[in-house]
PDB file of C-alpha atoms in Angstrom:
ATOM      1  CA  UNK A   1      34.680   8.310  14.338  1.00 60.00           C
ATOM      2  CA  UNK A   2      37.006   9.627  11.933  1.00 84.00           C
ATOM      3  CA  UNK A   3      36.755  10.238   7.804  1.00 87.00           C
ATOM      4  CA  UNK A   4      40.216   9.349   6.344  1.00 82.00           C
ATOM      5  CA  UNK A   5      41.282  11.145   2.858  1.00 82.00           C
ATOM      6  CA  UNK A   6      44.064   8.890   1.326  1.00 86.00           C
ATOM      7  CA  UNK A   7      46.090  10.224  -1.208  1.00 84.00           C
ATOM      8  CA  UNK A   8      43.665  12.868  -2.334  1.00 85.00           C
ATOM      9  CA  UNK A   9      41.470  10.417  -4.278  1.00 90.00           C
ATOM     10  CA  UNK A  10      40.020   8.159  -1.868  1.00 94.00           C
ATOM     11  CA  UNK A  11      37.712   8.533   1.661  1.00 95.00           C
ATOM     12  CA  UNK A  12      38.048   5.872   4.266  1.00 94.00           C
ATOM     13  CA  UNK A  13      36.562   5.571   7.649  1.00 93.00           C
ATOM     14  CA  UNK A  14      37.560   3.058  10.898  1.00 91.00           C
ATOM     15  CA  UNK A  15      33.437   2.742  11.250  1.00 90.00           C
ATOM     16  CA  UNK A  16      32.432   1.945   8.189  1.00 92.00           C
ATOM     17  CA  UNK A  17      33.238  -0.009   5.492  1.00 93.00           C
ATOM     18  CA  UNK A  18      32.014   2.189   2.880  1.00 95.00           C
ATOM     19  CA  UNK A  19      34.334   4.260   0.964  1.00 96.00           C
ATOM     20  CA  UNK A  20      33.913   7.523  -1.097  1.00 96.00           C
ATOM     21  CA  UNK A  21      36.566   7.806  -4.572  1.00 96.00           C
ATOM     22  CA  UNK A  22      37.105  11.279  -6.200  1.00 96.00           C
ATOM     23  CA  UNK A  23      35.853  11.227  -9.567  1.00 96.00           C
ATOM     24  CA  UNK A  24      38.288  14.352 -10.956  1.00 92.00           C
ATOM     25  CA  UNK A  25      36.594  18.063 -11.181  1.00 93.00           C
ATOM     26  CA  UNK A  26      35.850  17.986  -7.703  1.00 92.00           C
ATOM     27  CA  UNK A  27      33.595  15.545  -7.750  1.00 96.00           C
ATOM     28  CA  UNK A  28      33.103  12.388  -5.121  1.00 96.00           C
ATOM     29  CA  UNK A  29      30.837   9.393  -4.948  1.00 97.00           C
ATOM     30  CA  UNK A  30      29.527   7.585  -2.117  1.00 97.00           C
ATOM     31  CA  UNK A  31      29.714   3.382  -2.131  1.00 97.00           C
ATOM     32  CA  UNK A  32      25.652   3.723  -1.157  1.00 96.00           C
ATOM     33  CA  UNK A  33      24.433   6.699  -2.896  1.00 97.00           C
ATOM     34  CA  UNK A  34      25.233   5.433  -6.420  1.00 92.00           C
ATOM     35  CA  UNK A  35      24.734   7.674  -9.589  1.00 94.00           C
ATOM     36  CA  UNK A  36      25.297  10.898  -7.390  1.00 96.00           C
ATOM     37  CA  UNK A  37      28.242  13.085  -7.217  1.00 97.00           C
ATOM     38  CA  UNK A  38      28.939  15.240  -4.397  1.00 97.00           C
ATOM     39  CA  UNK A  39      31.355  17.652  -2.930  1.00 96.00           C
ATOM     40  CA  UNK A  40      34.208  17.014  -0.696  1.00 93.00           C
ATOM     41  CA  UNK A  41      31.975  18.214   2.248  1.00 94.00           C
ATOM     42  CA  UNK A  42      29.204  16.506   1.322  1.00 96.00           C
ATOM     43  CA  UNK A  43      31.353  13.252   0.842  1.00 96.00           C
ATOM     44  CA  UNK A  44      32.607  13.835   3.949  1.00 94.00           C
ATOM     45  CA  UNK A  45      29.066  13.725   5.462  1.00 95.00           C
ATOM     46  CA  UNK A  46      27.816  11.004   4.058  1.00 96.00           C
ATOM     47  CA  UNK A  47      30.245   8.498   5.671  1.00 95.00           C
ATOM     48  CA  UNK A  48      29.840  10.730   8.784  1.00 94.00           C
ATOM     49  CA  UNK A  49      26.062   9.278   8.558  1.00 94.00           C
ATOM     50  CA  UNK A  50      27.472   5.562   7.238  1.00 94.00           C
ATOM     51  CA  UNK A  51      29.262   5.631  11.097  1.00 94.00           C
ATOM     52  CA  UNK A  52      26.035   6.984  12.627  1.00 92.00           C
ATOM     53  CA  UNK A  53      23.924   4.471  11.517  1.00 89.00           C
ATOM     54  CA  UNK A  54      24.489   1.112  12.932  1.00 89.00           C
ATOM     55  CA  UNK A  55      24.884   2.070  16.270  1.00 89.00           C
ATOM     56  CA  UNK A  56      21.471   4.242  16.283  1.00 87.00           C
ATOM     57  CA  UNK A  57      20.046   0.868  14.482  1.00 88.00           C
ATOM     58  CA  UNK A  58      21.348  -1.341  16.926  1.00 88.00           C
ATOM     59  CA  UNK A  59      20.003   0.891  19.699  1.00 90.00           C
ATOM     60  CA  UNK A  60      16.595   1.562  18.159  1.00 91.00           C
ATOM     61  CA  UNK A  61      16.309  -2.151  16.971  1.00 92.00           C
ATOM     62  CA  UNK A  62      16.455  -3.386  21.029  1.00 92.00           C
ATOM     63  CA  UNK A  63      13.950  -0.648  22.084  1.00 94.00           C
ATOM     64  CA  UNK A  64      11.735  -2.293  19.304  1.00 95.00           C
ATOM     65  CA  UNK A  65      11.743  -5.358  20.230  1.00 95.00           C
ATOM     66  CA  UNK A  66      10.584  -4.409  23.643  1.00 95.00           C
ATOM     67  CA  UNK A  67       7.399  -3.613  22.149  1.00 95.00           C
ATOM     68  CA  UNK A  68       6.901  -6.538  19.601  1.00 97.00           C
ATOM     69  CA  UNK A  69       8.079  -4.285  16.471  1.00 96.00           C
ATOM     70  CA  UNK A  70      10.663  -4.909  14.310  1.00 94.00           C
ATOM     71  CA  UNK A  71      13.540  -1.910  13.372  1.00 93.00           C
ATOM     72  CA  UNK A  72      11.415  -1.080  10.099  1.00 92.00           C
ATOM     73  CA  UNK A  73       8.213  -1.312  11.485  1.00 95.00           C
ATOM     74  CA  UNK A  74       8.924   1.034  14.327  1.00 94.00           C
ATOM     75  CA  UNK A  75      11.131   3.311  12.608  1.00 90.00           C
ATOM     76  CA  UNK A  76       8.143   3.334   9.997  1.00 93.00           C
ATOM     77  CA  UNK A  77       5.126   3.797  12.177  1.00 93.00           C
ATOM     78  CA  UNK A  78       7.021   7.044  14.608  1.00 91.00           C
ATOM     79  CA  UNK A  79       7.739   8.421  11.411  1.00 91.00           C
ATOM     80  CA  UNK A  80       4.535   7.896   9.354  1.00 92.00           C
ATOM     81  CA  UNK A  81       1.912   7.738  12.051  1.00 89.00           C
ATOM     82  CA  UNK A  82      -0.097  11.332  13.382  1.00 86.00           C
ATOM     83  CA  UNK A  83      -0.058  12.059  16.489  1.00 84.00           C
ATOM     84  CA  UNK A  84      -3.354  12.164  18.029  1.00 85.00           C
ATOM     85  CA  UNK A  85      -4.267  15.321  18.139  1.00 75.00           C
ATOM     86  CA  UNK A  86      -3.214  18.433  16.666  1.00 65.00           C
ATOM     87  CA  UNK A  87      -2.438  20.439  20.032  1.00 68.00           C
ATOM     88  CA  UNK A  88       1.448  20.798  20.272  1.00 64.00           C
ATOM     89  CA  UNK A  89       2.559  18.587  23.108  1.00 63.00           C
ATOM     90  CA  UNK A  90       3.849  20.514  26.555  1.00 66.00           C
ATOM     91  CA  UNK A  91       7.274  21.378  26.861  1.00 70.00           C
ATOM     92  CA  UNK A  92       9.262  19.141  28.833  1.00 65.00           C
ATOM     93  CA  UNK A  93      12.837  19.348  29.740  1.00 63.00           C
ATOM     94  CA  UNK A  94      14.781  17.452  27.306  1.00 57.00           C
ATOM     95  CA  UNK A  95      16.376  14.056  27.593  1.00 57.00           C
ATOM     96  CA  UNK A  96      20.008  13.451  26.668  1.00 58.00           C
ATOM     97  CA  UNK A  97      20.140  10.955  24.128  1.00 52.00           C
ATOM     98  CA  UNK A  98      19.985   7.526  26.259  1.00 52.00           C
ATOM     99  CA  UNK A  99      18.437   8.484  29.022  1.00 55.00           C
ATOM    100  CA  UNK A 100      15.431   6.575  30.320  1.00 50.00           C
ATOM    101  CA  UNK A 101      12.459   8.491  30.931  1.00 48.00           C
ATOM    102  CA  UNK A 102      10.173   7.289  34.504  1.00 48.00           C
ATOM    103  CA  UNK A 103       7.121   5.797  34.148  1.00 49.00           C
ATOM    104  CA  UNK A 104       4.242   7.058  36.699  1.00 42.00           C
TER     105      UNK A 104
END
């Protein structure tokens, strides 16, 4: 993943084909965050999350279908549901991103 600046005006990326253009006074907008303007950084950023995206989606969107969900409707109900109850959960070790956890 890599954020190209071209010619000081313009922000490519080999990921994604969304683009961010310099708007003068420092300022930058984002192909899909229209009507905002942002900083170099935070232009920067933004496509870093455009390349994110579709291959978290992609991953997500098979684990859904495992369980009769579609991508929204998954990504909606982890989000949006409570747990069920309020007593933190025990500390486990943590899982790399990817790795399957074992079933007892």
């Amino acid at each position: 993943m890599a954020v190209h600046v071209i010619g000081s005006s313009l922000m490519t990326s080999d990921c994604t084909p969304h683009r961010a253009r310099s708007v003068g006074q420092e300022g930058w907008v984002v192909s899909y965050l229209p009507g905002r303007t942002l900083t170099c950084a935070q232009a920067v950023a933004a496509l870093q999350v455009a390349e994110a995206v579709p291959p978290l989606l992609d991953s997500v969107g098979g684990l859904a279908t495992k369980v009769g969900l579609t991508l929204l409707e998954a990504l909606g109900m982890a989000i949006n549901q409570q747990p069920w109850d309020e007593q933190p959960a025990p500390r486990r070790s943590v899982r790399r991103y990817g790795e399957v956890a074992a079933c007892n």
